[in-house]
PDB file of C-alpha atoms and ligand atoms in Angstrom:
ATOM      1  CA  MET A   1      83.847  80.608  90.377  1.00 84.00           C
ATOM      2  CA  ARG A   2      84.795  83.748  92.929  1.00 97.00           C
ATOM      3  CA  LEU A   3      88.493  82.970  93.446  1.00 97.00           C
ATOM      4  CA  PRO A   4      88.388  83.046  97.850  1.00 98.00           C
ATOM      5  CA  ILE A   5      90.525  85.353  99.169  1.00 98.00           C
ATOM      6  CA  ILE A   6      92.624  85.674 102.743  1.00 98.00           C
ATOM      7  CA  ALA A   7      94.682  88.120 103.971  1.00 98.00           C
ATOM      8  CA  GLY A   8      96.172  88.223 107.306  1.00 98.00           C
ATOM      9  CA  ASN A   9      96.132  92.297 108.935  1.00 98.00           C
ATOM     10  CA  TRP A  10      99.399  92.506 110.773  1.00 98.00           C
ATOM     11  CA  LYS A  11      98.224  95.634 112.606  1.00 98.00           C
ATOM     12  CA  MET A  12     100.654  97.636 114.371  1.00 98.00           C
ATOM     13  CA  ASN A  13     102.592  94.313 115.439  1.00 98.00           C
ATOM     14  CA  THR A  14     106.081  93.160 114.107  1.00 98.00           C
ATOM     15  CA  ASN A  15     109.565  95.781 114.048  1.00 98.00           C
ATOM     16  CA  ILE A  16     111.117  95.162 110.140  1.00 98.00           C
ATOM     17  CA  ASP A  17     113.429  92.178 111.678  1.00 98.00           C
ATOM     18  CA  GLN A  18     110.289  90.189 112.721  1.00 98.00           C
ATOM     19  CA  ALA A  19     107.847  91.275 110.134  1.00 98.00           C
ATOM     20  CA  VAL A  20     111.121  89.944 107.840  1.00 98.00           C
ATOM     21  CA  GLU A  21     111.262  86.891 110.326  1.00 98.00           C
ATOM     22  CA  LEU A  22     107.727  85.938 110.397  1.00 98.00           C
ATOM     23  CA  VAL A  23     106.782  85.695 106.287  1.00 98.00           C
ATOM     24  CA  LYS A  24     109.849  84.001 106.455  1.00 98.00           C
ATOM     25  CA  GLU A  25     108.286  81.229 108.402  1.00 98.00           C
ATOM     26  CA  MET A  26     105.496  81.609 105.484  1.00 98.00           C
ATOM     27  CA  ARG A  27     106.263  81.660 102.271  1.00 98.00           C
ATOM     28  CA  ASP A  28     106.896  78.811 100.634  1.00 98.00           C
ATOM     29  CA  ARG A  29     104.716  76.344 102.056  1.00 98.00           C
ATOM     30  CA  LEU A  30     101.689  79.670 101.492  1.00 98.00           C
ATOM     31  CA  HIS A  31     103.446  79.717  98.197  1.00 98.00           C
ATOM     32  CA  GLY A  32     102.192  76.148  97.254  1.00 97.00           C
ATOM     33  CA  ILE A  33      98.543  76.661  98.307  1.00 98.00           C
ATOM     34  CA  ASP A  34      96.384  76.848  95.440  1.00 96.00           C
ATOM     35  CA  GLY A  35      92.904  78.408  94.817  1.00 97.00           C
ATOM     36  CA  VAL A  36      93.060  80.430  97.671  1.00 98.00           C
ATOM     37  CA  GLU A  37      94.337  84.073  97.252  1.00 98.00           C
ATOM     38  CA  LYS A  38      97.271  85.291  99.816  1.00 98.00           C
ATOM     39  CA  VAL A  39      98.171  88.482 101.341  1.00 98.00           C
ATOM     40  CA  LEU A  40      99.922  89.689 103.944  1.00 98.00           C
ATOM     41  CA  CYS A  41      99.381  92.914 105.417  1.00 99.00           C
ATOM     42  CA  PRO A  42     102.544  94.134 107.263  1.00 98.00           C
ATOM     43  CA  PRO A  43     102.818  98.077 109.336  1.00 98.00           C
ATOM     44  CA  PHE A  44     103.774 100.287 106.408  1.00 98.00           C
ATOM     45  CA  VAL A  45     107.385 100.148 107.815  1.00 98.00           C
ATOM     46  CA  SER A  46     108.210  96.263 106.960  1.00 98.00           C
ATOM     47  CA  LEU A  47     106.092  96.128 103.352  1.00 98.00           C
ATOM     48  CA  SER A  48     109.216  96.566 101.130  1.00 98.00           C
ATOM     49  CA  ALA A  49     111.445  93.971 103.709  1.00 98.00           C
ATOM     50  CA  VAL A  50     108.222  91.757 103.230  1.00 98.00           C
ATOM     51  CA  LYS A  51     108.221  92.591  98.509  1.00 98.00           C
ATOM     52  CA  GLY A  52     111.599  91.294  98.294  1.00 98.00           C
ATOM     53  CA  ILE A  53     110.999  87.917 100.677  1.00 98.00           C
ATOM     54  CA  ILE A  54     107.455  87.257  98.639  1.00 98.00           C
ATOM     55  CA  ALA A  55     108.972  88.107  95.603  1.00 97.00           C
ATOM     56  CA  ALA A  56     108.552  85.966  92.580  1.00 95.00           C
ATOM     57  CA  THR A  57     105.871  83.540  95.302  1.00 98.00           C
ATOM     58  CA  SER A  58     102.199  83.702  94.635  1.00 98.00           C
ATOM     59  CA  VAL A  59     102.120  85.513  97.693  1.00 98.00           C
ATOM     60  CA  ARG A  60     100.284  89.143  97.535  1.00 98.00           C
ATOM     61  CA  LEU A  61     101.134  92.375  99.501  1.00 98.00           C
ATOM     62  CA  GLY A  62      98.544  95.086 100.387  1.00 98.00           C
ATOM     63  CA  ALA A  63      98.469  98.147 103.514  1.00 98.00           C
ATOM     64  CA  GLN A  64      96.693  98.361 105.950  1.00 98.00           C
ATOM     65  CA  ASN A  65      96.392 102.131 105.044  1.00 98.00           C
ATOM     66  CA  MET A  66      96.900 105.076 103.447  1.00 98.00           C
ATOM     67  CA  TYR A  67      95.859 108.697 103.260  1.00 98.00           C
ATOM     68  CA  TYR A  68      93.985 109.729 100.088  1.00 98.00           C
ATOM     69  CA  GLU A  69      95.780 112.701  98.950  1.00 98.00           C
ATOM     70  CA  GLU A  70      98.412 111.930  96.290  1.00 96.00           C
ATOM     71  CA  LYS A  71     101.286 115.176  98.103  1.00 97.00           C
ATOM     72  CA  GLY A  72     101.526 117.786 100.058  1.00 98.00           C
ATOM     73  CA  ALA A  73     102.054 119.037 103.117  1.00 98.00           C
ATOM     74  CA  TYR A  74     100.656 116.070 105.095  1.00 98.00           C
ATOM     75  CA  THR A  75     102.656 115.095 108.208  1.00 98.00           C
ATOM     76  CA  GLY A  76     103.588 111.487 108.551  1.00 98.00           C
ATOM     77  CA  GLU A  77     101.014 109.668 106.425  1.00 98.00           C
ATOM     78  CA  VAL A  78     101.358 107.817 102.849  1.00 98.00           C
ATOM     79  CA  SER A  79      99.600 108.560  99.800  1.00 98.00           C
ATOM     80  CA  PRO A  80      98.052 106.168  96.976  1.00 98.00           C
ATOM     81  CA  ASN A  81     101.219 107.000  94.452  1.00 97.00           C
ATOM     82  CA  MET A  82     103.405 106.145  97.277  1.00 98.00           C
ATOM     83  CA  LEU A  83     101.997 102.759  97.716  1.00 98.00           C
ATOM     84  CA  ALA A  84     101.657 101.525  94.053  1.00 97.00           C
ATOM     85  CA  GLY A  85     104.379  99.922  92.726  1.00 90.00           C
ATOM     86  CA  LEU A  86     104.849  98.729  96.231  1.00 97.00           C
ATOM     87  CA  CYS A  87     101.569  96.576  97.355  1.00 98.00           C
ATOM     88  CA  GLU A  88      98.638  95.671  95.193  1.00 98.00           C
ATOM     89  CA  TYR A  89      95.948  95.551  98.243  1.00 98.00           C
ATOM     90  CA  VAL A  90      95.299  97.749 100.373  1.00 98.00           C
ATOM     91  CA  ILE A  91      92.668  97.849 103.216  1.00 98.00           C
ATOM     92  CA  LEU A  92      90.826 101.002 103.789  1.00 98.00           C
ATOM     93  CA  GLY A  93      87.385 102.505 106.455  1.00 98.00           C
ATOM     94  CA  HIS A  94      88.814  99.086 109.025  1.00 98.00           C
ATOM     95  CA  SER A  95      86.660  99.973 112.226  1.00 98.00           C
ATOM     96  CA  GLU A  96      89.640 100.235 114.081  1.00 98.00           C
ATOM     97  CA  ARG A  97      89.934 103.589 112.108  1.00 98.00           C
ATOM     98  CA  ARG A  98      87.314 104.078 112.280  1.00 98.00           C
ATOM     99  CA  GLN A  99      86.896 104.275 115.955  1.00 97.00           C
ATOM    100  CA  TYR A 100      90.446 105.379 116.788  1.00 97.00           C
ATOM    101  CA  PHE A 101      91.102 107.898 114.371  1.00 98.00           C
ATOM    102  CA  GLY A 102      88.142 109.473 113.421  1.00 97.00           C
ATOM    103  CA  GLU A 103      87.372 108.025 110.631  1.00 98.00           C
ATOM    104  CA  THR A 104      83.684 108.928 108.882  1.00 98.00           C
ATOM    105  CA  ASP A 105      82.541 107.051 105.681  1.00 98.00           C
ATOM    106  CA  GLU A 106      83.733 110.378 103.753  1.00 98.00           C
ATOM    107  CA  ILE A 107      86.526 110.278 104.949  1.00 98.00           C
ATOM    108  CA  VAL A 108      86.706 106.071 103.469  1.00 98.00           C
ATOM    109  CA  ASN A 109      84.938 107.622 100.022  1.00 98.00           C
ATOM    110  CA  ARG A 110      87.858 109.932  99.365  1.00 98.00           C
ATOM    111  CA  LYS A 111      89.892 106.869 100.082  1.00 98.00           C
ATOM    112  CA  VAL A 112      88.466 104.399  97.766  1.00 98.00           C
ATOM    113  CA  LYS A 113      88.316 106.699  95.320  1.00 98.00           C
ATOM    114  CA  ALA A 114      92.426 107.866  95.421  1.00 98.00           C
ATOM    115  CA  ALA A 115      93.129 104.312  95.718  1.00 98.00           C
ATOM    116  CA  VAL A 116      91.486 103.492  93.068  1.00 98.00           C
ATOM    117  CA  GLY A 117      92.997 106.077  90.894  1.00 97.00           C
ATOM    118  CA  ALA A 118      96.202 105.022  92.407  1.00 98.00           C
ATOM    119  CA  GLY A 119      95.047 101.021  91.126  1.00 98.00           C
ATOM    120  CA  LEU A 120      95.296 100.460  94.353  1.00 98.00           C
ATOM    121  CA  LEU A 121      92.846  97.312  94.846  1.00 98.00           C
ATOM    122  CA  PRO A 122      91.067  98.399  98.226  1.00 98.00           C
ATOM    123  CA  ILE A 123      90.203  95.797 101.487  1.00 98.00           C
ATOM    124  CA  LEU A 124      86.985  97.871 101.850  1.00 98.00           C
ATOM    125  CA  CYS A 125      86.391  96.969 105.752  1.00 98.00           C
ATOM    126  CA  VAL A 126      82.539  97.579 106.916  1.00 98.00           C
ATOM    127  CA  GLY A 127      80.583  96.332 110.025  1.00 98.00           C
ATOM    128  CA  GLU A 128      78.252  96.924 112.736  1.00 98.00           C
ATOM    129  CA  ARG A 129      79.037  97.977 116.147  1.00 96.00           C
ATOM    130  CA  LEU A 130      77.763  96.457 119.577  1.00 96.00           C
ATOM    131  CA  GLU A 131      75.107  98.314 119.805  1.00 96.00           C
ATOM    132  CA  GLU A 132      74.206  98.226 116.293  1.00 97.00           C
ATOM    133  CA  HIS A 133      73.871  94.550 116.602  1.00 96.00           C
ATOM    134  CA  GLU A 134      72.133  94.510 119.332  1.00 95.00           C
ATOM    135  CA  ALA A 135      69.561  96.989 117.988  1.00 97.00           C
ATOM    136  CA  GLY A 136      68.895  94.882 115.000  1.00 96.00           C
ATOM    137  CA  LYS A 137      70.547  98.074 112.809  1.00 98.00           C
ATOM    138  CA  THR A 138      73.052  95.609 110.917  1.00 97.00           C
ATOM    139  CA  GLU A 139      71.681  95.889 107.420  1.00 97.00           C
ATOM    140  CA  GLU A 140      71.137  99.276 108.016  1.00 98.00           C
ATOM    141  CA  VAL A 141      74.707  99.878 109.039  1.00 98.00           C
ATOM    142  CA  VAL A 142      76.338  98.079 106.932  1.00 98.00           C
ATOM    143  CA  THR A 143      74.207  98.603 103.890  1.00 98.00           C
ATOM    144  CA  ARG A 144      75.155 102.717 104.406  1.00 98.00           C
ATOM    145  CA  GLN A 145      78.863 102.328 104.939  1.00 98.00           C
ATOM    146  CA  VAL A 146      79.498  99.808 101.663  1.00 98.00           C
ATOM    147  CA  ARG A 147      77.035 102.899  99.644  1.00 98.00           C
ATOM    148  CA  GLU A 148      78.844 105.957 100.792  1.00 98.00           C
ATOM    149  CA  ALA A 149      82.318 104.431 100.924  1.00 98.00           C
ATOM    150  CA  LEU A 150      81.736 103.992  97.268  1.00 98.00           C
ATOM    151  CA  VAL A 151      80.144 107.098  95.653  1.00 98.00           C
ATOM    152  CA  GLY A 152      81.952 108.358  92.830  1.00 98.00           C
ATOM    153  CA  VAL A 153      83.283 105.331  92.306  1.00 98.00           C
ATOM    154  CA  ASP A 154      83.110 104.034  88.911  1.00 96.00           C
ATOM    155  CA  THR A 155      83.014 100.401  88.572  1.00 96.00           C
ATOM    156  CA  PRO A 156      85.797  99.333  90.816  1.00 97.00           C
ATOM    157  CA  ASP A 157      87.066  96.206  89.304  1.00 96.00           C
ATOM    158  CA  GLY A 158      89.110  94.423  91.229  1.00 97.00           C
ATOM    159  CA  LEU A 159      87.437  95.707  94.937  1.00 98.00           C
ATOM    160  CA  VAL A 160      87.321  93.442  97.783  1.00 98.00           C
ATOM    161  CA  VAL A 161      84.952  94.384 100.752  1.00 98.00           C
ATOM    162  CA  ALA A 162      85.290  92.852 104.278  1.00 98.00           C
ATOM    163  CA  TYR A 163      82.617  92.050 106.310  1.00 98.00           C
ATOM    164  CA  GLU A 164      83.949  92.631 109.818  1.00 98.00           C
ATOM    165  CA  PRO A 165      81.748  92.675 112.514  1.00 97.00           C
ATOM    166  CA  VAL A 166      82.796  94.996 115.739  1.00 96.00           C
ATOM    167  CA  TRP A 167      82.156  92.919 118.402  1.00 96.00           C
ATOM    168  CA  ALA A 168      83.910  89.639 116.518  1.00 96.00           C
ATOM    169  CA  ILE A 169      86.944  91.988 116.448  1.00 94.00           C
ATOM    170  CA  GLY A 170      89.623  90.678 118.471  1.00 92.00           C
ATOM    171  CA  THR A 171      87.538  90.040 120.922  1.00 94.00           C
ATOM    172  CA  GLY A 172      87.809  85.553 120.505  1.00 93.00           C
ATOM    173  CA  LYS A 173      83.894  85.770 119.565  1.00 94.00           C
ATOM    174  CA  ALA A 174      83.190  85.133 116.245  1.00 92.00           C
ATOM    175  CA  ALA A 175      80.021  85.633 114.399  1.00 93.00           C
ATOM    176  CA  THR A 176      78.268  82.377 113.550  1.00 96.00           C
ATOM    177  CA  GLY A 177      79.178  81.076 109.813  1.00 98.00           C
ATOM    178  CA  GLU A 178      75.576  81.283 109.236  1.00 97.00           C
ATOM    179  CA  GLN A 179      75.070  84.998 110.599  1.00 96.00           C
ATOM    180  CA  ALA A 180      77.944  86.428 108.328  1.00 98.00           C
ATOM    181  CA  ASN A 181      76.636  84.450 105.597  1.00 98.00           C
ATOM    182  CA  ALA A 182      73.640  86.163 105.503  1.00 98.00           C
ATOM    183  CA  THR A 183      74.952  90.364 106.223  1.00 98.00           C
ATOM    184  CA  ILE A 184      77.541  88.939 102.807  1.00 98.00           C
ATOM    185  CA  GLY A 185      74.386  88.311 101.009  1.00 98.00           C
ATOM    186  CA  LEU A 186      72.883  91.472 101.822  1.00 98.00           C
ATOM    187  CA  ILE A 187      76.440  93.330 100.926  1.00 98.00           C
ATOM    188  CA  ARG A 188      76.139  91.863  97.813  1.00 98.00           C
ATOM    189  CA  GLU A 189      72.383  93.137  96.915  1.00 98.00           C
ATOM    190  CA  THR A 190      73.797  96.226  97.503  1.00 98.00           C
ATOM    191  CA  LEU A 191      76.511  95.638  95.043  1.00 98.00           C
ATOM    192  CA  ALA A 192      74.452  94.461  92.788  1.00 98.00           C
ATOM    193  CA  SER A 193      72.282  97.675  93.272  1.00 98.00           C
ATOM    194  CA  LEU A 194      75.038  99.714  92.171  1.00 98.00           C
ATOM    195  CA  TYR A 195      76.735  98.413  89.428  1.00 98.00           C
ATOM    196  CA  GLY A 196      74.597  95.475  88.073  1.00 98.00           C
ATOM    197  CA  ALA A 197      74.726  91.762  89.283  1.00 98.00           C
ATOM    198  CA  ASP A 198      77.600  90.267  87.070  1.00 97.00           C
ATOM    199  CA  PHE A 199      79.893  93.061  89.165  1.00 98.00           C
ATOM    200  CA  ALA A 200      78.743  91.745  92.804  1.00 98.00           C
ATOM    201  CA  ALA A 201      77.996  87.965  91.189  1.00 98.00           C
ATOM    202  CA  GLY A 202      82.130  87.517  90.487  1.00 98.00           C
ATOM    203  CA  THR A 203      82.806  90.103  94.306  1.00 98.00           C
ATOM    204  CA  ARG A 204      84.821  88.996  97.339  1.00 98.00           C
ATOM    205  CA  ILE A 205      83.588  89.220 100.105  1.00 98.00           C
ATOM    206  CA  GLN A 206      85.156  88.042 103.298  1.00 98.00           C
ATOM    207  CA  TYR A 207      84.425  87.842 106.704  1.00 98.00           C
ATOM    208  CA  GLY A 208      86.802  89.096 109.695  1.00 98.00           C
ATOM    209  CA  GLY A 209      86.942  89.128 113.505  1.00 97.00           C
ATOM    210  CA  SER A 210      88.549  86.371 115.445  1.00 97.00           C
ATOM    211  CA  VAL A 211      88.732  83.538 112.580  1.00 98.00           C
ATOM    212  CA  THR A 212      90.587  81.245 113.669  1.00 98.00           C
ATOM    213  CA  ALA A 213      92.289  77.222 112.592  1.00 98.00           C
ATOM    214  CA  ALA A 214      89.140  76.205 114.494  1.00 98.00           C
ATOM    215  CA  ASN A 215      86.670  78.044 112.738  1.00 97.00           C
ATOM    216  CA  ILE A 216      87.786  79.471 109.560  1.00 98.00           C
ATOM    217  CA  ALA A 217      86.052  76.109 107.900  1.00 98.00           C
ATOM    218  CA  GLU A 218      82.956  77.400 109.666  1.00 97.00           C
ATOM    219  CA  PHE A 219      82.957  80.616 107.340  1.00 98.00           C
ATOM    220  CA  VAL A 220      84.349  79.448 104.236  1.00 98.00           C
ATOM    221  CA  SER A 221      82.200  76.517 104.167  1.00 97.00           C
ATOM    222  CA  GLN A 222      78.984  79.202 103.429  1.00 97.00           C
ATOM    223  CA  PRO A 223      78.211  79.941  99.658  1.00 97.00           C
ATOM    224  CA  GLU A 224      78.519  84.350 100.205  1.00 98.00           C
ATOM    225  CA  ILE A 225      81.882  84.433 102.069  1.00 98.00           C
ATOM    226  CA  ASP A 226      85.056  83.843  99.880  1.00 98.00           C
ATOM    227  CA  GLY A 227      87.437  84.367 102.603  1.00 98.00           C
ATOM    228  CA  ALA A 228      88.172  86.120 105.844  1.00 98.00           C
ATOM    229  CA  LEU A 229      90.483  89.090 106.769  1.00 98.00           C
ATOM    230  CA  VAL A 230      92.422  87.593 109.725  1.00 98.00           C
ATOM    231  CA  GLY A 231      93.847  89.583 112.235  1.00 98.00           C
ATOM    232  CA  GLY A 232      95.404  88.218 115.402  1.00 98.00           C
ATOM    233  CA  ALA A 233      95.703  84.865 113.561  1.00 98.00           C
ATOM    234  CA  SER A 234      97.900  85.903 111.031  1.00 98.00           C
ATOM    235  CA  LEU A 235     100.849  86.294 113.453  1.00 98.00           C
ATOM    236  CA  LYS A 236     101.440  83.163 113.910  1.00 98.00           C
ATOM    237  CA  ALA A 237     102.957  81.534 110.818  1.00 98.00           C
ATOM    238  CA  PRO A 238     101.215  77.639 111.318  1.00 98.00           C
ATOM    239  CA  GLU A 239      97.440  78.892 112.381  1.00 98.00           C
ATOM    240  CA  PHE A 240      97.567  81.720 109.737  1.00 98.00           C
ATOM    241  CA  VAL A 241      98.800  78.762 106.841  1.00 98.00           C
ATOM    242  CA  SER A 242      96.286  76.236 108.247  1.00 98.00           C
ATOM    243  CA  ILE A 243      94.237  79.037 107.301  1.00 98.00           C
ATOM    244  CA  VAL A 244      94.734  79.069 104.058  1.00 98.00           C
ATOM    245  CA  GLU A 245      95.185  75.632 104.000  1.00 98.00           C
ATOM    246  CA  GLN A 246      91.562  74.852 105.224  1.00 98.00           C
ATOM    247  CA  THR A 247      89.694  76.872 102.575  1.00 98.00           C
ATOM    248  CA  SER A 248      91.872  76.246 100.183  1.00 97.00           C
ATOM    249  CA  ARG A 249      90.921  72.577 101.026  1.00 96.00           C
ATOM    250  CA  VAL A 250      86.825  73.445 101.627  1.00 95.00           C
ATOM    251  CA  ARG A 251      86.500  75.601  98.423  1.00 82.00           C
ATOM    252  CA  ARG A 252      87.167  72.226  96.132  1.00 75.00           C
ATOM    253  CA  ARG A 253      84.714  70.018  97.981  1.00 70.00           C
TER     254      ARG A 253
HETATM  255  P1  PGA B 301      90.775  89.829 114.234  1.00 81.04           P
HETATM  256  O1  PGA B 301      90.589  90.745 113.748  1.00 81.04           O
HETATM  257  O2  PGA B 301      91.003  88.435 113.959  1.00 81.04           O
HETATM  258  O3  PGA B 301      92.426  89.613 115.635  1.00 81.04           O
HETATM  259  O4  PGA B 301      89.481  89.450 114.973  1.00 81.04           O
HETATM  260  C1  PGA B 301      90.348  90.832 112.565  1.00 81.04           C
HETATM  261  C2  PGA B 301      90.504  92.484 112.045  1.00 81.04           C
HETATM  262  O5  PGA B 301      90.816  93.797 112.142  1.00 81.04           O
HETATM  263  O6  PGA B 301      90.697  93.102 110.875  1.00 81.04           O
END
């Protein structure tokens, strides 16, 4: 049985005070929910403050990005070693990184290698753009992104993959549970071809893209979908708590 994982990607929202307030609003309720791994991914500048507030709870911490070099003259960047010890997870290859910051599959691959090397658990994001979706290229694109991201990576234990169709992110137009389940099944097959059936069967694959309290049950009731990467709805404490609660309930059935 794979433990479902719900991660909140706060993106470039909240200053430190707002982050502290938001996490205080949800901490105790999240802590009380069993059967789901809960991860918060605030901006870099708030990681330390949020870490303090969730210490001694079951809530885990993740970063939204990192650079692949260990240290040096890379003004403005954050290295794997800076994050190790601060958080457990790191979102890599998010479509906004690919779209606005020119991250290629090769860069994502370097980041995955660096994260694994530093003991961080990647939440590797893949997903097709609207025109690729309409051209029937979903399988091709997603399979390529998974393979390229993992070139030269030895069995990445603890890896999480997030399938996020780009056309569903922040648009209010989520995929259907069935669509997401089918593509996630393909991702699992790709993982099986790379690392074997046991690895694939044990690896969690999330859906992301306009997940809300109103549609989370549709996703997590699908057999292949092991949780969600939540953007906008993770900034509202009651809604995020509801998403986690519903996941726990659906998975216990
Ligand atoms: P959204 O974002 O939930 O706001 O669509 C999801 C994501 O980008 O991870």
